[in-house]
DNA sequence: CCAAAAGTGTTGGTTTTACACCCATGG
DNA sequence: CCATGGGTGTAAAACCAACACTTTTGG
């Protein structure tokens, strides 16, 4: 409205060449206090026998999110997880055989979920994020991007809870944060911050004890908008 | 590494159907202390004669960023602007005629740049972000998404400077922030924050005076990594 | 009784907000 | 001399980081 500056613009027109569109999903979990990512071994070229982030092509009538969910189900047998679009990668040379645009997603699944066997020969397994081997395509770049995003989101949202089972202890929760941020956090400060968010309900009379004193179990209640989340930028590494 | 959980995974295979891939660019500027967005009137169906965000198809050998830059140049005659990928939209019905995946970008251009005439009949003009008419496709959603992102980035990065000419006053800078955040900021607090960033060089003996006392001109020096940027979450609206 | 993890408050430093007056120029 | 925007400091409140000991259980 209201402005006089005008320029001409090219007409939009339909192109000569269409492209392959895939979704690739960086699936994270935390096991044994370490952040892990699900990788599959490719059964076919290109990059046959190398490890890759799970993914697949978007079907003609599928929304991108649907495609990502479907792939996630196919690879892991799991639905109902946290899933978020990450970034799109479109280097014309990223697939050596044909042009493929990849819409990358990241997903968080809780450690208690065991993955069920899929339908074909490729196998998927969990790898320590810090010890991944060479990956197919530009998947190392995608993984790095996902990791950065996860770290950032941890500090201003409550995504971290997605990595835990429905009932968990504060120690486990802190373990998730420490695994992802790769630093130790102060227990008292951490608990104070979590408490301020008012998003945890203590389960009365429910405790867990492996070793040591039994810990109160909590449940995540998404309730209010979780403003300032758990962050500790400058906290000294213990 | 190290984990034993395994699931089968579908082979990746090349799909039957390819798709159209487009880039759409939300181009912002600040003029007269208001945030504006560049819209083009579509010359061809679908949505002929409606307003849309500028965009076009990705060419077969073009990276996504290149495609966005090219479109930006074609629509505005301007290169060398801030450009960032936003999100990808892929609802199968978003284009009524054929399936088109849109990779959305947002760009910031400084108010001093006048757009040069393009090469064909469609015309582009600046619209107040708060007063845009009905847009073609899902472009209203894309615009909203871009606006949210811009607001957020303003608070923890220095993107705001991209909306100003090379030389500017602190009043102008504050005006950009106020236009985007849609709230008044405290002058002294704003200036203190900017000063802490140490990213502005005062231009000695250079002043601007329209009305009132002449204001010192500054230059943006990208220099150091600009940690905590200008933010004022809970600042009282004056 | 030992080992292990759970649980719990206080203090000092830093950051953020609120707030008001004088200055230089043009008309 | 009036109108306009430029320029500047301080005090109170909120927030954040550092830090150590007691409790409960199992073995």
Coordinates of C-alpha atoms (C1' of nucleotides) in Angstrom, one line a residue:
Chain A
X1 CA 0.0 0.0 0.0
X2 CA 0.9 3.6 -0.4
X3 CA 4.3 3.3 -1.8
X4 CA 5.1 4.5 -5.2
X5 CA 8.3 2.7 -6.0
X6 CA 7.5 0.1 -8.6
X7 CA 9.5 -2.4 -10.5
X8 CA 8.6 -4.9 -13.1
X9 CA 8.7 -8.5 -12.2
X10 CA 9.1 -11.6 -14.3
X11 CA 6.0 -13.6 -14.8
X12 CA 6.0 -16.8 -12.9
X13 CA 6.0 -19.7 -15.4
X14 CA 6.0 -23.4 -15.1
X15 CA 9.4 -24.9 -15.6
X16 CA 10.8 -27.4 -17.9
X17 CA 12.4 -29.6 -15.3
X18 CA 11.0 -31.0 -12.2
X19 CA 13.0 -32.3 -9.4
X20 CA 13.1 -35.2 -6.9
X21 CA 12.0 -34.1 -3.4
X22 CA 13.0 -36.1 -0.4
X23 CA 12.7 -35.8 3.3
X24 CA 15.6 -36.7 5.6
X25 CA 15.1 -37.0 9.3
X26 CA 17.7 -36.6 12.0
X27 CA 16.3 -38.7 14.8
X28 CA 17.8 -38.1 18.2
X29 CA 17.5 -39.9 21.4
X30 CA 19.4 -39.9 24.7
X31 CA 20.6 -43.3 26.0
X32 CA 23.0 -43.9 28.9
X33 CA 23.4 -40.1 29.3
X34 CA 24.6 -39.6 25.7
X35 CA 23.0 -38.1 22.7
X36 CA 22.5 -40.6 19.9
X37 CA 21.3 -40.4 16.3
X38 CA 19.7 -43.1 14.2
X39 CA 21.6 -44.0 11.1
X40 CA 20.7 -46.5 8.4
X41 CA 23.1 -48.4 6.2
X42 CA 22.2 -47.8 2.5
X43 CA 21.3 -50.9 0.6
X44 CA 21.5 -49.4 -2.8
X45 CA 23.7 -46.9 -4.7
X46 CA 24.6 -44.1 -4.5
X47 CA 26.7 -44.5 -1.4
X48 CA 25.8 -48.2 -1.1
X49 CA 26.8 -49.6 2.3
X50 CA 27.6 -46.2 3.7
X51 CA 25.6 -44.8 6.6
X52 CA 23.0 -42.2 6.1
X53 CA 20.2 -40.3 7.8
X54 CA 16.9 -42.1 7.2
X55 CA 14.8 -40.5 4.6
X56 CA 12.8 -41.1 1.4
X57 CA 11.0 -39.4 -1.3
X58 CA 7.9 -37.3 -0.9
X59 CA 4.9 -38.9 -2.5
X60 CA 2.8 -37.0 -5.0
X61 CA -0.1 -36.3 -2.7
X62 CA 1.7 -36.0 0.6
X63 CA 2.5 -32.9 2.6
X64 CA 6.1 -32.6 3.7
X65 CA 5.3 -33.2 7.3
X66 CA 3.3 -36.2 6.4
X67 CA 6.2 -37.6 4.4
X68 CA 8.5 -37.1 7.3
X69 CA 6.1 -38.8 9.7
X70 CA 5.6 -41.7 7.3
X71 CA 9.4 -42.2 6.9
X72 CA 9.8 -42.0 10.6
X73 CA 7.2 -44.7 11.1
X74 CA 8.7 -46.8 8.4
X75 CA 12.2 -46.5 9.9
X76 CA 11.4 -46.8 13.5
X77 CA 7.8 -48.1 13.9
X78 CA 7.1 -45.1 16.1
X79 CA 4.7 -42.3 15.6
X80 CA 3.6 -39.6 18.0
X81 CA 7.0 -38.1 18.4
X82 CA 8.4 -34.5 18.3
X83 CA 9.1 -33.6 14.7
X84 CA 10.2 -30.3 13.3
X85 CA 11.3 -29.1 9.9
X86 CA 14.9 -28.0 9.9
X87 CA 16.2 -26.7 6.6
X88 CA 16.2 -27.5 2.9
X89 CA 19.3 -28.6 1.1
X90 CA 19.4 -28.2 -2.6
X91 CA 23.0 -28.2 -3.9
X92 CA 22.6 -29.5 -7.5
X93 CA 25.4 -31.9 -6.9
X94 CA 24.4 -33.3 -3.5
X95 CA 23.2 -36.5 -5.1
X96 CA 25.7 -37.6 -7.8
X97 CA 23.1 -39.3 -9.9
X98 CA 20.2 -37.0 -10.1
X99 CA 19.0 -33.8 -8.7
X100 CA 17.3 -34.3 -5.3
X101 CA 16.1 -31.5 -3.0
X102 CA 16.2 -32.6 0.6
X103 CA 13.8 -31.2 3.2
X104 CA 15.5 -32.0 6.4
X105 CA 13.6 -32.7 9.7
X106 CA 14.7 -33.5 13.1
X107 CA 12.8 -35.8 15.5
X108 CA 13.2 -36.5 19.2
X109 CA 12.2 -39.9 20.6
X110 CA 12.3 -41.0 24.1
X111 CA 14.8 -43.6 25.2
X112 CA 12.2 -46.0 26.5
X113 CA 10.7 -46.6 23.0
X114 CA 12.2 -49.6 21.4
X115 CA 12.3 -49.5 17.7
X116 CA 10.4 -52.2 15.9
X117 CA 11.8 -54.1 13.0
X118 CA 11.0 -52.5 9.7
X119 CA 10.1 -54.0 6.4
X120 CA 13.2 -54.5 4.5
X121 CA 16.9 -55.3 4.6
X122 CA 18.6 -52.0 5.5
X123 CA 19.3 -51.8 9.1
X124 CA 19.2 -48.8 11.5
X125 CA 21.1 -48.3 14.7
X126 CA 21.9 -45.7 17.2
X127 CA 25.2 -43.9 17.0
X128 CA 26.8 -41.5 19.5
X129 CA 26.5 -38.1 17.8
X130 CA 30.1 -37.4 18.6
X131 CA 31.3 -40.6 17.0
X132 CA 29.5 -40.9 13.7
X133 CA 31.4 -42.3 10.8
X134 CA 31.5 -40.7 7.3
X135 CA 28.0 -40.2 6.1
X136 CA 26.5 -40.4 2.7
X137 CA 25.5 -37.3 0.6
X138 CA 25.7 -34.1 2.6
X139 CA 24.3 -35.8 5.7
X140 CA 27.2 -34.7 7.9
X141 CA 26.1 -31.2 7.2
X142 CA 22.5 -31.9 7.9
X143 CA 23.4 -33.6 11.2
X144 CA 25.5 -30.7 12.3
X145 CA 22.7 -28.3 11.5
X146 CA 20.2 -30.5 13.5
X147 CA 22.5 -30.6 16.4
X148 CA 22.9 -26.8 16.5
X149 CA 19.2 -26.4 16.3
X150 CA 18.6 -28.9 19.1
X151 CA 21.1 -27.1 21.3
X152 CA 19.5 -23.8 20.7
X153 CA 16.0 -25.0 21.2
X154 CA 16.9 -26.6 24.4
X155 CA 17.7 -23.3 25.9
X156 CA 14.4 -21.5 25.1
X157 CA 11.8 -24.2 24.7
X158 CA 10.8 -27.4 26.4
X159 CA 11.8 -29.8 23.6
X160 CA 14.1 -31.5 26.1
X161 CA 11.1 -33.3 27.7
X162 CA 10.4 -35.1 24.4
X163 CA 13.5 -37.2 25.0
X164 CA 12.2 -38.7 28.2
X165 CA 9.5 -41.3 29.0
X166 CA 6.2 -40.1 30.5
X167 CA 7.6 -40.5 34.0
X168 CA 11.0 -39.4 34.9
X169 CA 13.2 -38.0 37.6
X170 CA 14.8 -34.7 37.8
X171 CA 18.2 -36.4 37.6
X172 CA 17.2 -38.0 34.4
X173 CA 16.0 -34.7 33.0
X174 CA 19.2 -33.0 34.0
X175 CA 21.1 -35.9 32.3
X176 CA 19.3 -35.1 29.0
X177 CA 20.3 -31.5 29.2
X178 CA 23.9 -32.3 30.0
X179 CA 24.1 -34.9 27.3
X180 CA 23.0 -32.4 24.6
X181 CA 24.8 -29.4 25.9
X182 CA 27.9 -31.4 26.6
X183 CA 28.5 -29.7 29.9
X184 CA 27.7 -30.3 33.5
X185 CA 25.0 -28.2 35.1
X186 CA 24.6 -27.1 38.7
X187 CA 21.9 -29.3 40.3
X188 CA 20.3 -26.6 42.4
X189 CA 20.2 -24.0 39.7
X190 CA 18.8 -26.5 37.3
X191 CA 16.0 -27.5 39.6
X192 CA 15.2 -23.9 40.4
X193 CA 14.7 -23.1 36.7
X194 CA 12.6 -26.2 36.0
X195 CA 10.5 -25.4 39.1
X196 CA 9.9 -21.9 37.8
X197 CA 8.5 -23.2 34.6
X198 CA 5.7 -24.9 36.5
X199 CA 5.4 -27.6 33.9
X200 CA 6.1 -30.6 36.0
X201 CA 3.7 -32.5 38.2
X202 CA 5.2 -34.7 40.9
X203 CA 3.6 -38.1 41.0
X204 CA 2.5 -38.6 44.5
X205 CA 4.1 -41.6 46.2
X206 CA 6.0 -42.6 43.0
X207 CA 9.7 -43.0 43.3
X208 CA 12.4 -44.6 41.4
X209 CA 15.5 -46.2 43.0
X210 CA 18.3 -47.8 41.1
X211 CA 21.0 -46.9 43.4
X212 CA 21.0 -44.3 46.2
X213 CA 18.1 -42.5 47.6
X214 CA 14.9 -43.0 45.6
X215 CA 13.9 -40.0 43.4
X216 CA 10.6 -38.4 43.0
X217 CA 8.9 -39.2 39.6
X218 CA 7.5 -36.3 37.6
X219 CA 5.2 -36.0 34.6
X220 CA 5.4 -33.3 32.0
X221 CA 2.3 -31.1 31.8
X222 CA 2.5 -29.0 28.7
X223 CA 0.1 -26.5 30.3
X224 CA 1.2 -22.9 30.1
X225 CA 3.4 -21.4 27.4
X226 CA 6.7 -22.1 29.1
X227 CA 8.3 -18.7 28.7
X228 CA 11.9 -18.5 29.6
X229 CA 13.1 -22.1 29.5
X230 CA 16.1 -23.8 30.8
X231 CA 19.2 -22.0 29.8
X232 CA 22.6 -21.6 31.3
X233 CA 24.8 -19.9 28.8
X234 CA 27.6 -18.7 31.0
X235 CA 27.4 -21.3 33.7
X236 CA 30.7 -22.5 34.8
X237 CA 31.6 -26.0 33.7
X238 CA 32.0 -28.0 36.8
Chain B
X1 CA 28.2 -46.9 17.3
X2 CA 27.8 -49.2 20.2
X3 CA 24.1 -49.6 20.3
X4 CA 22.5 -52.8 19.6
X5 CA 19.0 -51.7 18.8
X6 CA 18.4 -52.3 15.2
X7 CA 15.5 -51.9 12.9
X8 CA 15.1 -52.5 9.2
X9 CA 14.7 -49.6 6.9
X10 CA 13.2 -49.2 3.6
X11 CA 15.5 -48.8 0.7
X12 CA 15.7 -45.4 -0.7
X13 CA 14.5 -45.6 -4.3
X14 CA 13.9 -43.0 -6.9
X15 CA 10.4 -41.9 -7.2
X16 CA 7.9 -42.0 -10.0
X17 CA 6.9 -38.4 -9.8
X18 CA 9.0 -35.3 -9.7
X19 CA 7.8 -32.0 -8.5
X20 CA 8.1 -28.4 -9.2
X21 CA 10.4 -26.5 -6.8
X22 CA 10.1 -22.8 -6.4
X23 CA 11.7 -20.2 -4.2
X24 CA 9.5 -17.4 -2.8
X25 CA 11.1 -14.4 -1.1
X26 CA 9.7 -12.2 1.5
X27 CA 11.5 -9.0 1.0
X28 CA 11.3 -6.5 3.8
X29 CA 12.3 -2.9 4.1
X30 CA 11.6 -0.1 6.6
X31 CA 10.4 3.2 5.1
X32 CA 8.9 6.1 7.0
X33 CA 9.3 4.2 10.3
X34 CA 7.2 1.3 9.1
X35 CA 7.9 -2.2 8.0
X36 CA 7.0 -2.9 4.4
X37 CA 7.0 -6.0 2.2
X38 CA 7.5 -6.2 -1.5
X39 CA 4.5 -7.7 -3.4
X40 CA 4.0 -8.4 -7.1
X41 CA 0.8 -8.5 -9.0
X42 CA 0.6 -11.8 -10.8
X43 CA 0.3 -11.6 -14.5
X44 CA -0.8 -15.1 -15.2
X45 CA -3.0 -17.8 -13.6
X46 CA -3.4 -19.2 -11.1
X47 CA -4.4 -16.2 -8.9
X48 CA -4.0 -13.9 -11.9
X49 CA -4.1 -10.2 -10.8
X50 CA -3.8 -11.1 -7.2
X51 CA -0.8 -10.0 -5.1
X52 CA 1.9 -12.5 -4.2
X53 CA 5.4 -12.7 -2.7
X54 CA 7.9 -12.6 -5.5
X55 CA 9.4 -15.9 -6.5
X56 CA 10.0 -18.4 -9.3
X57 CA 11.2 -21.8 -10.1
X58 CA 14.6 -23.2 -9.3
X59 CA 16.6 -23.9 -12.4
X60 CA 18.0 -27.4 -13.0
X61 CA 21.6 -26.5 -12.1
X62 CA 21.0 -23.9 -9.5
X63 CA 21.5 -24.2 -5.7
X64 CA 18.5 -22.9 -3.7
X65 CA 20.3 -19.9 -2.4
X66 CA 21.4 -19.0 -6.0
X67 CA 17.8 -19.3 -7.2
X68 CA 16.6 -17.0 -4.4
X69 CA 19.4 -14.5 -5.2
X70 CA 18.6 -14.6 -8.9
X71 CA 14.9 -14.0 -8.3
X72 CA 15.7 -11.2 -5.9
X73 CA 17.9 -9.6 -8.6
X74 CA 15.2 -10.0 -11.2
X75 CA 12.4 -8.6 -9.1
X76 CA 14.4 -5.7 -7.5
X77 CA 17.5 -5.2 -9.5
X78 CA 19.4 -5.4 -6.2
X79 CA 22.1 -7.9 -5.1
X80 CA 24.2 -7.9 -2.1
X81 CA 21.4 -8.0 0.5
X82 CA 20.7 -10.1 3.5
X83 CA 19.1 -13.3 2.5
X84 CA 18.2 -16.3 4.6
X85 CA 16.2 -19.5 4.1
X86 CA 13.1 -19.5 6.1
X87 CA 11.0 -22.7 5.7
X88 CA 9.7 -25.0 3.0
X89 CA 6.0 -25.2 2.3
X90 CA 4.7 -28.3 0.5
X91 CA 1.0 -28.7 0.9
X92 CA 0.0 -30.8 -2.1
X93 CA -2.9 -28.4 -2.7
X94 CA -1.0 -25.1 -2.3
X95 CA -0.9 -24.5 -6.0
X96 CA -4.3 -25.5 -7.5
X97 CA -2.9 -26.5 -10.9
X98 CA 0.1 -28.6 -10.1
X99 CA 2.2 -29.6 -7.2
X100 CA 4.8 -27.0 -6.3
X101 CA 7.1 -27.1 -3.3
X102 CA 8.1 -23.7 -2.2
X103 CA 11.3 -23.0 -0.4
X104 CA 10.7 -19.6 1.3
X105 CA 13.4 -17.1 2.0
X106 CA 13.4 -13.7 3.6
X107 CA 15.5 -10.8 2.5
X108 CA 16.2 -7.4 4.1
X109 CA 17.0 -4.4 1.9
X110 CA 17.8 -1.0 3.1
X111 CA 15.4 1.8 2.5
X112 CA 17.9 3.9 0.5
X113 CA 18.0 1.4 -2.4
X114 CA 15.7 2.3 -5.1
X115 CA 14.4 -0.7 -7.0
X116 CA 15.1 -0.6 -10.7
X117 CA 12.6 -1.5 -13.3
X118 CA 12.5 -5.2 -14.1
X119 CA 12.1 -6.9 -17.4
X120 CA 8.4 -7.6 -17.8
X121 CA 5.0 -6.4 -17.1
X122 CA 4.2 -7.5 -13.6
X123 CA 4.8 -4.7 -11.1
X124 CA 6.1 -4.8 -7.6
X125 CA 5.4 -2.4 -4.9
X126 CA 5.9 -1.9 -1.2
X127 CA 3.0 -2.6 1.2
X128 CA 2.7 -2.0 4.9
X129 CA 3.1 -5.4 6.5
X130 CA 0.1 -4.7 8.7
X131 CA -2.1 -3.8 5.7
X132 CA -1.5 -6.4 3.1
X133 CA -4.5 -7.5 1.0
X134 CA -5.4 -11.1 0.4
X135 CA -2.4 -12.9 -1.1
X136 CA -2.1 -15.6 -3.7
X137 CA -1.4 -19.3 -2.7
X138 CA -0.4 -19.7 0.9
X139 CA 1.6 -16.5 0.8
X140 CA -0.1 -15.0 3.8
X141 CA 1.2 -17.9 5.9
X142 CA 4.7 -17.5 4.5
X143 CA 4.6 -13.8 5.3
X144 CA 3.5 -14.4 8.8
X145 CA 6.3 -16.9 9.2
X146 CA 8.8 -14.5 7.9
X147 CA 7.6 -11.8 10.2
X148 CA 7.9 -14.0 13.2
X149 CA 11.4 -15.0 12.3
X150 CA 12.5 -11.4 11.7
X151 CA 11.1 -10.3 15.1
X152 CA 12.9 -13.1 16.8
X153 CA 16.2 -12.6 15.0
X154 CA 16.1 -8.9 15.8
X155 CA 16.5 -9.8 19.4
X156 CA 19.5 -12.0 19.3
X157 CA 21.3 -11.0 16.1
X158 CA 22.3 -7.8 14.3
X159 CA 20.1 -8.4 11.2
X160 CA 18.5 -5.1 12.0
X161 CA 21.4 -3.2 10.5
X162 CA 20.7 -4.7 7.1
X163 CA 17.7 -2.5 6.8
X164 CA 19.7 0.7 7.0
X165 CA 21.9 2.5 4.6
X166 CA 25.7 2.4 5.2
X167 CA 25.5 5.6 7.2
X168 CA 22.8 6.1 9.7
X169 CA 21.9 7.8 13.0
X170 CA 21.0 6.0 16.3
X171 CA 17.5 7.5 16.0
X172 CA 17.1 5.8 12.6
X173 CA 18.4 2.5 14.0
X174 CA 15.9 2.7 16.9
X175 CA 13.2 3.5 14.4
X176 CA 13.9 0.2 12.6
X177 CA 13.6 -1.8 15.8
X178 CA 10.4 0.0 16.8
X179 CA 8.9 -0.5 13.4
X180 CA 9.5 -4.2 13.5
X181 CA 8.7 -4.9 17.1
X182 CA 5.8 -2.6 17.0
X183 CA 6.6 -1.0 20.3
X184 CA 8.4 2.0 21.6
X185 CA 11.8 1.5 23.2
X186 CA 13.6 3.5 25.8
X187 CA 16.2 5.7 24.1
X188 CA 18.8 5.5 26.8
X189 CA 18.5 1.8 27.3
X190 CA 18.5 1.2 23.6
X191 CA 21.7 3.2 23.1
X192 CA 23.4 1.5 26.0
X193 CA 22.8 -1.9 24.5
X194 CA 24.0 -0.9 21.1
X195 CA 27.1 0.6 22.6
X196 CA 27.9 -2.6 24.4
X197 CA 27.9 -4.5 21.2
X198 CA 30.7 -2.4 19.9
X199 CA 29.7 -2.8 16.3
X200 CA 29.2 0.9 15.4
X201 CA 31.8 3.3 14.4
X202 CA 31.0 7.0 14.7
X203 CA 31.9 8.9 11.6
X204 CA 33.9 11.8 12.8
X205 CA 32.4 15.1 11.9
X206 CA 29.5 13.6 10.1
X207 CA 26.1 14.6 11.1
X208 CA 22.6 14.6 9.8
X209 CA 20.0 17.2 10.4
X210 CA 16.5 17.2 9.1
X211 CA 14.9 18.8 11.9
X212 CA 16.2 19.4 15.4
X213 CA 19.7 18.9 16.6
X214 CA 22.0 17.2 14.1
X215 CA 22.7 13.6 14.9
X216 CA 26.0 11.7 14.8
X217 CA 26.3 9.3 11.8
X218 CA 27.5 5.8 12.4
X219 CA 28.7 2.9 10.3
X220 CA 28.1 -0.7 11.0
X221 CA 31.4 -2.7 11.5
X222 CA 30.5 -6.4 11.5
X223 CA 33.7 -7.0 13.5
X224 CA 33.2 -9.2 16.5
X225 CA 30.6 -11.8 16.9
X226 CA 27.9 -9.6 18.4
X227 CA 26.9 -11.7 21.3
X228 CA 23.9 -10.6 23.2
X229 CA 22.1 -8.4 20.8
X230 CA 19.4 -5.8 21.2
X231 CA 16.5 -7.2 23.1
X232 CA 13.8 -5.9 25.3
X233 CA 11.4 -8.5 26.0
X234 CA 9.7 -7.2 29.1
X235 CA 10.4 -3.5 28.5
X236 CA 7.4 -1.4 29.4
X237 CA 5.7 0.1 26.4
X238 CA 6.0 3.8 26.7
Chain C
dC1 C1' 28.7 -48.3 57.9
dC2 C1' 29.7 -47.3 53.1
dA3 C1' 28.5 -45.8 48.5
dA4 C1' 25.4 -43.5 45.7
dA5 C1' 22.3 -40.3 44.2
dA6 C1' 18.4 -37.0 46.1
dG7 C1' 17.2 -33.0 47.9
dT8 C1' 17.6 -28.2 49.6
dG9 C1' 19.1 -21.8 50.4
dT10 C1' 21.9 -18.0 50.5
dT11 C1' 25.0 -14.5 48.7
dG12 C1' 27.4 -11.5 45.5
dG13 C1' 27.7 -9.9 40.9
dT14 C1' 25.5 -8.6 36.7
dT15 C1' 21.8 -7.2 33.9
dT16 C1' 17.6 -4.9 33.1
dT17 C1' 14.3 -1.5 33.7
dA18 C1' 12.4 2.9 34.7
dC19 C1' 12.9 7.5 34.6
dA20 C1' 14.0 13.5 33.2
dC21 C1' 16.6 17.1 31.8
dC22 C1' 19.6 20.0 28.8
dC23 C1' 21.5 20.7 23.9
dA24 C1' 21.9 22.1 19.0
dT25 C1' 19.7 23.3 15.1
dG26 C1' 16.0 25.4 11.7
dG27 C1' 12.3 28.2 10.9
Chain D
dC1 C1' 11.9 31.9 21.0
dC2 C1' 9.7 27.7 19.7
dA3 C1' 9.6 23.1 18.0
dT4 C1' 12.1 19.1 17.1
dG5 C1' 14.8 15.4 17.8
dG6 C1' 19.8 14.4 20.0
dG7 C1' 22.3 13.2 23.7
dT8 C1' 23.3 11.7 28.5
dG9 C1' 23.4 8.8 34.2
dT10 C1' 21.5 6.6 38.2
dA11 C1' 19.0 3.8 41.4
dA12 C1' 16.0 -0.2 42.4
dA13 C1' 14.7 -4.7 41.0
dA14 C1' 15.3 -9.0 38.8
dC15 C1' 18.2 -12.5 37.4
dC16 C1' 22.1 -15.6 37.4
dA17 C1' 26.2 -18.1 39.1
dA18 C1' 28.6 -20.1 42.6
dC19 C1' 28.8 -22.9 46.3
dA20 C1' 28.2 -27.7 50.6
dC21 C1' 25.9 -30.3 53.5
dT22 C1' 22.2 -33.6 55.0
dT23 C1' 18.9 -37.5 53.7
dT24 C1' 17.5 -42.0 52.1
dT25 C1' 18.2 -46.1 50.3
dG26 C1' 20.8 -50.8 49.0
dG27 C1' 24.5 -53.7 49.7

